[in-house]
């Protein structure tokens, strides 16, 4: 029997809470920001390109650190064919389910909305069909499957946009003010998730929030290594989230 | 033949030494073929263009080498092979290949029993009670063939007629410590000796922690019997938790500060005997399928 509590308990020893907001940490994406700046250069750029299209909240469940179990699972659950994939999908779905069951309300409160009407994922712009993340959100996770809708379609030239955030990377089905929760697996630069948010808002979404399973960080950049060391000192707990970093829920 | 050439290509890639083994493991797994990875590596180094009629790596001769290892009782299993142990496949520190001497059973319940090389008589007694108790209940006792607790765990499992597996820190043709050579042979005959190193690899400072990672990955859980702060056993407890595996700490360990701290972490249990481990083992088997909350 695969239970959410049983499986996600095992993750608690290697999940790492995202960086606490504060000096040196980007208040948008929880990456490293240059001293004196409220957000990182990437998020400043994204914000000037997309304006109000950017997501209203970006909430990483955990850091995903290179060379460790979680980052490895987040890569292999979709990229490494073999019997391990089903196990990783089940485990990661349990992680997502438990986090949302405990903290989706925190995300909604942060966005000042009562709840999210629709849950969606950003389709791959590299042409992957039936993305396993979609399977997890649309089928495996009980808290999301009844609200799941395929809203986004990648633009034909999406791959050519490279790594830049863009309003035209995706197009979204029309919306009438519904609040949308976007689930993504890994946040590196945030270009995909932010492009998805911009498309959703352009199509009429109310509030858009992004919950991301793993926040990738480049340890060799700036003070990142020190900040990660500090983050590791806080033992992971399921009843804490990036928006309310104390025990609750 | 296809599988033999795949294995040979993996060996060739690892011998090239231009990428780390974990990197290569990820890459081969992602691409789905060691031969494809090898080919593109050769192309990138320009050899493909220079010798495009001749294979730059003689896979046939490596395949012959693998076959010779096999005749020597050392079976090579690579990450691309279906019979690579699933439990181990699930951890990020899975090695690209294993050498097996003995019989691998895929679906036995495996528990690692580890501890210090310099045990007290009580430590030995605890190791015997745990290993014997598990082995009598049909659980495979996994350990590292080191002196002290490891030797007691293997020995007791064999003595009660149970199954035991040694995950060793050298190649299969070596024994460390030397006085366990005979024990290693006996485990190979009745159970399994497993190594992630080339057959002639000597022991090294780096090889034992690597071995601990594989022992954790191969097992459903790790029991720490008696271990100081600076010990391979404590390291294995840390690695097991980082793999998402359960760690059982003998109550007698609670005299150590490190063990009391570990006991507060998720997925750890303080135990008094084999039953405390055995009763929860089924719940530790990796699962897939429909999720329910609890």
Coordinates of C-alpha atoms in Angstrom, one line a residue:
Chain A
X1 CA 0.0 0.0 0.0
X2 CA 1.4 3.4 -1.0
X3 CA 0.4 6.0 1.5
X4 CA 1.1 9.7 1.3
X5 CA 2.1 9.9 4.9
X6 CA 4.3 6.8 4.8
X7 CA 6.1 7.8 1.6
X8 CA 6.5 11.5 2.3
X9 CA 7.9 10.8 5.8
X10 CA 10.9 9.2 4.2
X11 CA 11.6 12.4 2.2
X12 CA 11.7 14.5 5.4
X13 CA 15.4 13.5 6.0
X14 CA 16.6 14.9 2.7
X15 CA 14.2 17.7 1.8
X16 CA 15.6 21.1 2.7
X17 CA 13.4 24.1 3.4
X18 CA 13.9 27.0 0.8
X19 CA 16.0 29.9 1.8
X20 CA 14.3 32.2 4.3
X21 CA 13.4 35.6 2.8
X22 CA 15.7 38.3 3.9
X23 CA 18.8 40.1 2.9
X24 CA 20.6 38.4 0.0
X25 CA 17.6 36.3 -0.9
X26 CA 15.3 37.0 -3.8
X27 CA 11.8 37.8 -2.5
X28 CA 10.3 36.4 -5.6
X29 CA 12.0 33.1 -6.3
X30 CA 14.0 32.5 -3.1
X31 CA 17.2 32.2 -5.0
X32 CA 20.3 34.3 -4.2
X33 CA 20.0 38.1 -4.8
X34 CA 22.8 40.5 -4.9
X35 CA 23.4 42.5 -1.7
X36 CA 21.0 45.4 -1.4
X37 CA 18.5 44.1 -4.0
X38 CA 15.1 42.8 -3.1
X39 CA 15.1 40.3 -5.9
X40 CA 17.6 38.5 -8.1
X41 CA 18.6 39.8 -11.5
X42 CA 16.6 37.1 -13.3
X43 CA 13.4 38.0 -11.5
X44 CA 14.0 41.7 -12.1
X45 CA 14.4 41.0 -15.8
X46 CA 11.3 38.7 -15.9
X47 CA 9.3 41.3 -14.1
X48 CA 10.2 44.1 -16.5
X49 CA 9.4 41.8 -19.5
X50 CA 6.2 40.3 -18.2
X51 CA 4.9 43.1 -16.0
X52 CA 1.8 42.1 -14.1
X53 CA 1.9 38.7 -15.9
X54 CA 4.3 37.3 -13.3
X55 CA 3.0 34.8 -10.8
X56 CA 1.6 36.2 -7.5
X57 CA 3.4 33.6 -5.5
X58 CA 6.2 31.2 -6.1
X59 CA 6.4 28.5 -3.4
X60 CA 9.1 25.9 -3.5
X61 CA 8.5 22.8 -1.5
X62 CA 12.2 22.1 -1.0
X63 CA 15.6 22.9 -2.4
X64 CA 16.8 20.5 -5.0
X65 CA 20.6 20.3 -4.5
X66 CA 22.8 18.7 -7.2
X67 CA 24.3 15.4 -6.2
X68 CA 21.6 14.6 -3.7
X69 CA 18.7 12.3 -3.6
X70 CA 15.9 14.8 -4.3
X71 CA 17.5 16.5 -7.3
X72 CA 18.3 13.0 -8.6
X73 CA 14.7 11.9 -8.3
X74 CA 13.4 15.1 -9.9
X75 CA 15.6 14.4 -12.9
X76 CA 15.2 10.6 -13.2
X77 CA 11.4 10.6 -12.7
X78 CA 11.1 11.9 -16.2
X79 CA 14.4 11.5 -17.9
X80 CA 15.8 8.1 -17.1
X81 CA 13.7 5.3 -18.4
X82 CA 13.6 2.2 -16.2
X83 CA 11.7 0.6 -13.4
X84 CA 12.7 3.4 -10.9
X85 CA 10.5 5.9 -12.6
X86 CA 7.2 4.6 -11.2
X87 CA 8.7 4.6 -7.7
X88 CA 9.9 8.2 -8.0
X89 CA 6.6 9.3 -9.5
X90 CA 4.7 7.7 -6.6
X91 CA 7.1 9.2 -4.1
X92 CA 7.0 12.7 -5.6
X93 CA 3.3 12.6 -6.0
X94 CA 3.1 11.8 -2.2
X95 CA 5.4 14.8 -1.6
X96 CA 3.1 17.1 -3.6
X97 CA -0.1 15.8 -2.1
X98 CA 1.1 16.2 1.4
X99 CA 2.5 19.7 0.8
X100 CA -0.7 20.9 -0.8
X101 CA -2.9 19.3 1.8
X102 CA -1.1 21.2 4.5
X103 CA -0.1 24.4 2.7
X104 CA -2.3 25.2 -0.3
X105 CA -4.3 27.4 2.1
X106 CA -1.1 29.3 2.9
X107 CA -0.5 29.9 -0.8
X108 CA -4.1 31.1 -1.3
X109 CA -3.9 33.4 1.7
X110 CA -0.7 34.9 0.4
X111 CA -2.4 35.6 -2.9
X112 CA -5.4 37.0 -1.0
X113 CA -7.8 34.6 -2.7
X114 CA -10.2 32.1 -1.1
X115 CA -8.9 29.2 -3.1
X116 CA -7.6 28.0 -6.5
X117 CA -10.3 27.0 -8.9
X118 CA -8.1 25.3 -11.4
X119 CA -4.8 23.4 -11.1
X120 CA -2.6 23.0 -14.2
X121 CA 0.9 22.2 -15.4
X122 CA 3.0 23.8 -18.1
X123 CA 3.4 21.3 -21.0
X124 CA 6.9 20.6 -22.2
X125 CA 8.1 22.9 -25.0
X126 CA 10.5 20.1 -26.1
X127 CA 7.5 18.1 -27.4
X128 CA 7.3 15.5 -24.6
X129 CA 3.9 13.9 -24.7
X130 CA 2.1 12.8 -21.6
X131 CA 4.5 14.5 -19.2
X132 CA 4.8 12.5 -16.0
X133 CA 4.2 15.6 -13.9
X134 CA 0.8 16.0 -15.6
X135 CA 0.0 12.3 -14.8
X136 CA 0.9 13.0 -11.1
X137 CA -1.2 16.2 -10.8
X138 CA -4.1 15.1 -13.0
X139 CA -4.4 11.6 -11.8
X140 CA -2.3 10.5 -8.8
X141 CA -2.8 13.5 -6.4
X142 CA -6.2 13.6 -4.8
X143 CA -6.1 17.2 -3.8
X144 CA -5.5 18.3 -7.4
X145 CA -7.0 15.8 -9.8
X146 CA -10.6 17.0 -9.6
X147 CA -9.5 20.6 -10.4
X148 CA -7.0 19.7 -13.1
X149 CA -7.4 21.2 -16.5
X150 CA -5.1 21.3 -19.5
X151 CA -5.0 25.1 -20.1
X152 CA -1.7 25.7 -21.7
X153 CA -0.4 24.9 -25.2
X154 CA 3.2 25.6 -26.2
X155 CA 3.6 28.0 -29.1
X156 CA 5.0 26.4 -32.2
X157 CA 8.1 28.4 -31.9
X158 CA 8.5 27.9 -28.1
X159 CA 11.7 25.9 -28.4
X160 CA 13.3 28.8 -30.4
X161 CA 12.6 31.2 -27.5
X162 CA 15.5 29.5 -25.7
X163 CA 15.8 30.4 -22.0
X164 CA 13.9 33.7 -22.0
X165 CA 10.6 34.3 -20.3
X166 CA 8.0 35.3 -22.8
X167 CA 4.3 36.0 -23.0
X168 CA 4.1 34.0 -26.2
X169 CA 5.8 30.8 -25.0
X170 CA 2.4 29.4 -24.2
X171 CA -1.2 30.2 -25.1
X172 CA -3.9 29.5 -22.6
X173 CA -7.6 28.5 -22.9
X174 CA -9.8 31.5 -22.1
X175 CA -10.5 32.1 -18.4
X176 CA -13.0 34.3 -16.5
X177 CA -11.2 35.4 -13.5
X178 CA -10.5 31.9 -12.1
X179 CA -7.6 31.5 -9.8
X180 CA -5.0 29.1 -11.1
X181 CA -2.4 27.0 -9.3
X182 CA 0.5 25.9 -11.6
X183 CA 2.5 22.9 -10.5
X184 CA 6.1 22.6 -11.8
X185 CA 8.8 20.2 -10.9
X186 CA 12.1 22.1 -10.9
X187 CA 12.6 25.9 -10.7
X188 CA 16.0 26.9 -12.2
X189 CA 15.4 30.3 -13.8
X190 CA 11.6 30.2 -13.6
X191 CA 11.3 31.1 -17.3
X192 CA 8.8 28.3 -18.0
X193 CA 6.6 28.9 -15.0
X194 CA 6.6 32.7 -15.4
X195 CA 5.8 32.4 -19.1
X196 CA 3.0 30.1 -18.1
X197 CA 1.7 32.6 -15.6
X198 CA 1.8 35.4 -18.1
X199 CA -0.2 33.4 -20.6
X200 CA -2.8 32.5 -18.0
X201 CA -3.2 36.0 -16.9
X202 CA -3.4 37.2 -20.5
X203 CA -6.2 34.7 -21.0
X204 CA -8.1 36.1 -18.1
X205 CA -6.9 34.3 -15.0
X206 CA -7.4 36.0 -11.6
X207 CA -4.6 35.1 -9.4
X208 CA -1.8 32.7 -10.5
X209 CA 0.5 30.9 -8.0
X210 CA 3.3 28.4 -8.7
X211 CA 4.1 25.5 -6.4
X212 CA 7.4 23.9 -7.4
X213 CA 8.7 20.6 -6.1
X214 CA 12.4 21.5 -6.1
X215 CA 14.2 24.8 -6.1
X216 CA 17.5 24.3 -7.9
X217 CA 20.4 26.5 -6.8
X218 CA 23.8 27.1 -8.3
X219 CA 26.1 26.6 -5.3
X220 CA 29.0 28.4 -6.9
X221 CA 27.1 31.7 -7.3
X222 CA 27.6 34.5 -4.8
X223 CA 26.7 33.6 -1.3
X224 CA 24.6 30.6 -2.3
X225 CA 26.7 28.0 -0.6
X226 CA 26.6 29.8 2.8
X227 CA 22.8 30.4 2.5
X228 CA 22.3 26.7 1.6
X229 CA 24.4 25.7 4.7
X230 CA 22.1 27.8 6.8
X231 CA 19.0 26.4 5.2
X232 CA 20.3 22.8 6.0
X233 CA 20.4 23.7 9.7
X234 CA 16.7 23.9 9.8
X235 CA 15.4 20.4 9.9
X236 CA 12.7 19.8 7.4
X237 CA 9.2 19.6 8.8
X238 CA 6.0 19.0 6.9
X239 CA 4.1 21.5 9.0
X240 CA 6.3 24.4 7.8
X241 CA 6.2 26.1 4.4
X242 CA 8.2 28.8 2.6
X243 CA 5.5 31.4 3.1
X244 CA 5.0 30.8 6.8
X245 CA 8.4 29.4 8.0
X246 CA 7.2 28.3 11.5
X247 CA 5.2 25.3 12.6
X248 CA 1.6 25.6 11.6
X249 CA -1.1 23.7 9.7
Chain B
X1 CA 25.0 -10.5 -27.6
X2 CA 23.4 -7.1 -27.4
X3 CA 23.5 -7.1 -23.7
X4 CA 27.1 -8.2 -23.7
X5 CA 28.1 -5.3 -26.0
X6 CA 26.2 -2.9 -23.8
X7 CA 28.1 -4.2 -20.8
X8 CA 31.3 -3.9 -22.6
X9 CA 30.5 -0.4 -23.7
X10 CA 29.9 0.6 -20.1
X11 CA 33.2 -0.9 -19.0
X12 CA 34.9 1.0 -21.8
X13 CA 33.3 4.3 -20.8
X14 CA 34.3 3.9 -17.2
X15 CA 37.8 3.0 -18.2
X16 CA 38.2 6.1 -20.3
X17 CA 38.0 8.1 -17.0
X18 CA 37.0 11.4 -18.6
X19 CA 33.8 11.7 -16.6
X20 CA 32.9 10.8 -13.0
X21 CA 31.2 7.5 -12.5
X22 CA 28.0 9.1 -11.1
X23 CA 27.8 11.4 -14.2
X24 CA 28.3 8.5 -16.5
X25 CA 25.6 6.5 -14.7
X26 CA 23.1 9.3 -15.1
X27 CA 24.0 9.8 -18.7
X28 CA 23.8 6.1 -19.7
X29 CA 20.5 5.7 -17.9
X30 CA 19.1 8.8 -19.6
X31 CA 20.3 7.9 -23.1
X32 CA 19.3 4.3 -22.4
X33 CA 22.4 2.8 -24.1
X34 CA 26.0 2.7 -23.1
X35 CA 27.0 2.1 -26.7
X36 CA 25.3 5.3 -27.8
X37 CA 27.0 7.3 -25.1
X38 CA 30.4 5.7 -26.0
X39 CA 29.9 6.5 -29.7
X40 CA 29.1 10.1 -29.1
X41 CA 32.1 10.3 -26.7
X42 CA 34.3 9.0 -29.4
X43 CA 32.8 11.3 -32.0
X44 CA 33.4 14.3 -29.7
X45 CA 37.1 13.4 -29.3
X46 CA 37.4 13.3 -33.0
X47 CA 38.3 9.6 -33.2
X48 CA 35.1 8.8 -35.1
X49 CA 36.2 11.0 -37.9
X50 CA 39.7 9.8 -38.0
X51 CA 39.0 6.0 -37.9
X52 CA 35.5 5.8 -39.1
X53 CA 35.9 2.4 -40.6
X54 CA 37.5 0.8 -37.5
X55 CA 35.9 0.7 -34.1
X56 CA 38.1 2.8 -31.8
X57 CA 37.2 0.6 -28.8
X58 CA 37.3 -3.2 -29.2
X59 CA 34.1 -4.1 -27.5
X60 CA 34.5 -7.8 -28.4
X61 CA 37.7 -8.1 -26.4
X62 CA 36.1 -6.4 -23.4
X63 CA 33.1 -8.7 -23.7
X64 CA 35.6 -11.6 -23.6
X65 CA 37.1 -10.2 -20.5
X66 CA 33.6 -10.0 -18.9
X67 CA 33.0 -13.6 -19.9
X68 CA 36.3 -14.6 -18.3
X69 CA 35.3 -12.8 -15.0
X70 CA 32.0 -14.8 -15.2
X71 CA 33.9 -18.1 -15.6
X72 CA 35.8 -17.0 -12.5
X73 CA 32.5 -16.8 -10.6
X74 CA 32.2 -13.0 -10.8
X75 CA 29.0 -12.0 -12.6
X76 CA 28.8 -8.4 -13.8
X77 CA 25.5 -6.6 -13.5
X78 CA 25.2 -3.1 -14.9
X79 CA 22.6 -0.3 -14.4
X80 CA 21.3 -1.2 -17.8
X81 CA 20.5 -4.8 -16.9
X82 CA 17.1 -5.8 -15.7
X83 CA 18.5 -7.8 -12.8
X84 CA 20.3 -4.8 -11.2
X85 CA 18.8 -4.7 -7.7
X86 CA 15.8 -2.4 -7.7
X87 CA 16.3 -1.1 -4.1
X88 CA 19.8 0.0 -5.0
X89 CA 18.6 1.5 -8.3
X90 CA 16.4 3.9 -6.4
X91 CA 19.2 5.7 -4.6
X92 CA 21.2 8.5 -6.2
X93 CA 24.5 6.8 -5.2
X94 CA 23.7 3.7 -7.2
X95 CA 27.0 2.5 -8.8
X96 CA 27.1 1.9 -12.6
X97 CA 27.9 -1.8 -12.1
X98 CA 28.2 -4.6 -9.5
X99 CA 30.1 -7.8 -9.4
X100 CA 28.3 -10.6 -7.7
X101 CA 29.7 -13.8 -6.4
X102 CA 26.9 -16.1 -5.2
X103 CA 23.1 -15.8 -5.7
X104 CA 21.2 -12.6 -5.9
X105 CA 17.6 -12.9 -4.8
X106 CA 15.5 -9.9 -5.9
X107 CA 12.6 -10.0 -3.5
X108 CA 14.1 -11.0 -0.2
X109 CA 13.8 -8.6 2.7
X110 CA 17.2 -7.2 3.4
X111 CA 18.4 -5.4 6.5
X112 CA 21.9 -4.1 6.9
X113 CA 23.5 -4.7 10.4
X114 CA 26.5 -2.5 11.0
X115 CA 28.7 -1.3 13.8
X116 CA 32.2 -0.7 15.0
X117 CA 35.3 -2.8 14.2
X118 CA 36.3 -2.6 17.9
X119 CA 33.2 -3.8 19.7
X120 CA 32.6 -4.5 23.4
X121 CA 31.4 -8.0 24.4
X122 CA 27.9 -6.4 24.8
X123 CA 28.1 -5.0 21.3
X124 CA 28.9 -8.5 19.9
X125 CA 26.0 -9.9 21.9
X126 CA 23.6 -7.4 20.5
X127 CA 24.8 -7.9 17.0
X128 CA 24.3 -11.7 17.4
X129 CA 20.9 -11.2 18.8
X130 CA 19.7 -8.9 16.0
X131 CA 21.4 -10.8 13.2
X132 CA 20.3 -14.1 14.5
X133 CA 16.8 -12.9 15.2
X134 CA 16.4 -11.5 11.7
X135 CA 18.0 -14.5 9.9
X136 CA 15.7 -16.9 11.8
X137 CA 12.7 -14.9 10.6
X138 CA 13.9 -15.3 7.0
X139 CA 15.4 -11.8 6.7
X140 CA 18.6 -11.5 4.8
X141 CA 21.4 -10.0 6.9
X142 CA 23.5 -7.5 5.0
X143 CA 26.8 -6.3 6.3
X144 CA 30.3 -5.1 5.2
X145 CA 32.6 -8.0 6.1
X146 CA 34.7 -5.8 8.4
X147 CA 36.1 -7.0 11.7
X148 CA 33.9 -6.7 14.8
X149 CA 30.2 -6.2 14.5
X150 CA 30.1 -7.0 10.8
X151 CA 31.8 -10.3 11.3
X152 CA 29.5 -11.2 14.2
X153 CA 26.4 -10.3 12.1
X154 CA 27.5 -12.4 9.1
X155 CA 28.7 -15.3 11.3
X156 CA 25.5 -15.5 13.3
X157 CA 23.3 -15.4 10.3
X158 CA 25.2 -18.3 8.8
X159 CA 25.2 -20.2 12.1
X160 CA 21.4 -20.1 12.3
X161 CA 21.1 -21.2 8.7
X162 CA 19.9 -17.8 7.4
X163 CA 20.9 -15.8 4.4
X164 CA 23.6 -13.2 4.5
X165 CA 25.1 -10.8 2.0
X166 CA 28.5 -9.1 2.2
X167 CA 28.9 -5.7 0.5
X168 CA 32.7 -5.4 0.4
X169 CA 35.0 -2.4 0.1
X170 CA 37.4 -4.1 -2.3
X171 CA 37.2 -6.0 -5.5
X172 CA 35.9 -9.6 -5.3
X173 CA 39.4 -11.1 -5.7
X174 CA 40.5 -9.3 -2.5
X175 CA 39.6 -9.7 1.1
X176 CA 39.8 -7.1 3.8
X177 CA 40.6 -7.8 6.5
X178 CA 42.7 -10.8 5.5
X179 CA 41.4 -12.9 8.3
X180 CA 37.9 -12.8 6.8
X181 CA 39.0 -14.5 3.6
X182 CA 37.4 -17.8 4.7
X183 CA 34.2 -16.0 5.8
X184 CA 34.0 -14.3 2.4
X185 CA 34.2 -17.6 0.7
X186 CA 31.5 -19.1 2.9
X187 CA 29.2 -16.2 2.3
X188 CA 29.7 -16.5 -1.5
X189 CA 28.8 -20.2 -1.3
X190 CA 25.7 -19.8 0.9
X191 CA 24.6 -16.2 0.2
X192 CA 26.1 -13.4 -1.9
X193 CA 29.2 -11.3 -1.9
X194 CA 28.7 -8.0 -3.8
X195 CA 31.3 -5.4 -4.9
X196 CA 31.0 -2.1 -6.8
X197 CA 34.8 -2.2 -7.6
X198 CA 36.9 -3.8 -10.3
X199 CA 37.8 -7.4 -9.3
X200 CA 41.4 -6.6 -8.3
X201 CA 40.7 -3.2 -6.6
X202 CA 42.5 -2.9 -3.2
X203 CA 40.9 -1.3 -0.2
X204 CA 41.2 2.4 0.0
X205 CA 40.2 5.3 2.2
X206 CA 37.5 6.2 -0.3
X207 CA 36.2 2.7 -0.9
X208 CA 34.6 2.1 2.5
X209 CA 32.3 5.1 2.5
X210 CA 31.3 4.2 -1.1
X211 CA 30.6 0.7 0.1
X212 CA 28.4 2.0 2.9
X213 CA 26.3 3.9 0.4
X214 CA 25.8 0.8 -1.6
X215 CA 25.0 -1.3 1.5
X216 CA 22.4 1.2 2.5
X217 CA 20.9 1.3 -1.0
X218 CA 20.8 -2.5 -1.3
X219 CA 19.0 -2.8 2.0
X220 CA 15.5 -1.8 3.1
X221 CA 16.8 -0.5 6.3
X222 CA 20.0 -0.2 8.4
X223 CA 20.4 -1.3 12.0
X224 CA 23.3 0.4 13.9
X225 CA 24.4 -1.8 16.7
X226 CA 27.4 -0.2 18.4
X227 CA 29.2 2.8 16.8
X228 CA 31.3 5.8 17.8
X229 CA 30.8 9.2 16.3
X230 CA 33.7 8.7 13.9
X231 CA 32.7 5.4 12.3
X232 CA 31.6 4.0 9.1
X233 CA 28.4 2.8 10.8
X234 CA 27.3 6.3 11.8
X235 CA 28.1 7.4 8.3
X236 CA 25.9 4.6 6.9
X237 CA 23.1 5.8 9.2
X238 CA 23.4 9.3 7.7
X239 CA 23.6 8.0 4.1
X240 CA 20.5 5.7 4.7
X241 CA 18.5 8.7 6.0
X242 CA 19.6 10.7 3.0
X243 CA 18.4 7.9 0.8
X244 CA 15.0 7.9 2.5
X245 CA 15.7 4.6 4.2
X246 CA 14.7 3.7 7.8
X247 CA 17.4 3.6 10.4
X248 CA 17.1 1.5 13.5
X249 CA 19.3 2.4 16.5
X250 CA 20.0 0.0 19.3
X251 CA 18.8 1.4 22.6
X252 CA 22.3 0.9 24.0
X253 CA 23.6 3.5 21.4
X254 CA 21.7 6.2 23.3
X255 CA 24.7 6.8 25.5
X256 CA 26.2 8.6 22.4
X257 CA 25.3 12.2 21.8
X258 CA 25.2 11.6 18.0
X259 CA 22.7 8.7 18.4
X260 CA 20.4 10.7 20.6
X261 CA 20.4 13.5 17.9
X262 CA 19.7 10.9 15.1
X263 CA 16.9 9.4 17.1
X264 CA 15.0 12.8 16.9
X265 CA 15.1 12.7 13.1
X266 CA 12.3 11.4 10.9
X267 CA 12.4 7.8 9.8
X268 CA 14.5 6.6 12.7
X269 CA 13.4 4.1 15.4
X270 CA 15.1 3.1 18.6
X271 CA 14.9 -0.7 19.1
X272 CA 15.4 -3.3 21.7
X273 CA 15.5 -6.4 19.5
X274 CA 14.9 -8.1 16.2
X275 CA 11.1 -8.1 16.5
X276 CA 11.0 -4.3 16.5
X277 CA 12.7 -4.4 13.0
X278 CA 10.9 -7.4 11.7
X279 CA 7.4 -6.2 12.5
X280 CA 7.7 -3.1 10.3
X281 CA 9.8 -4.5 7.4
X282 CA 6.9 -5.0 5.1
X283 CA 6.0 -1.4 5.3
X284 CA 9.5 -0.4 4.2
X285 CA 9.4 -2.2 0.8
X286 CA 9.4 0.4 -2.0
X287 CA 5.9 0.7 -3.4
X288 CA 4.1 2.1 -6.4
X289 CA 0.5 2.2 -7.3
X290 CA -2.5 4.1 -6.2
X291 CA -1.9 6.5 -3.4
X292 CA -4.1 6.9 -0.4
X293 CA -3.6 9.4 2.4
X294 CA -2.7 7.0 5.2

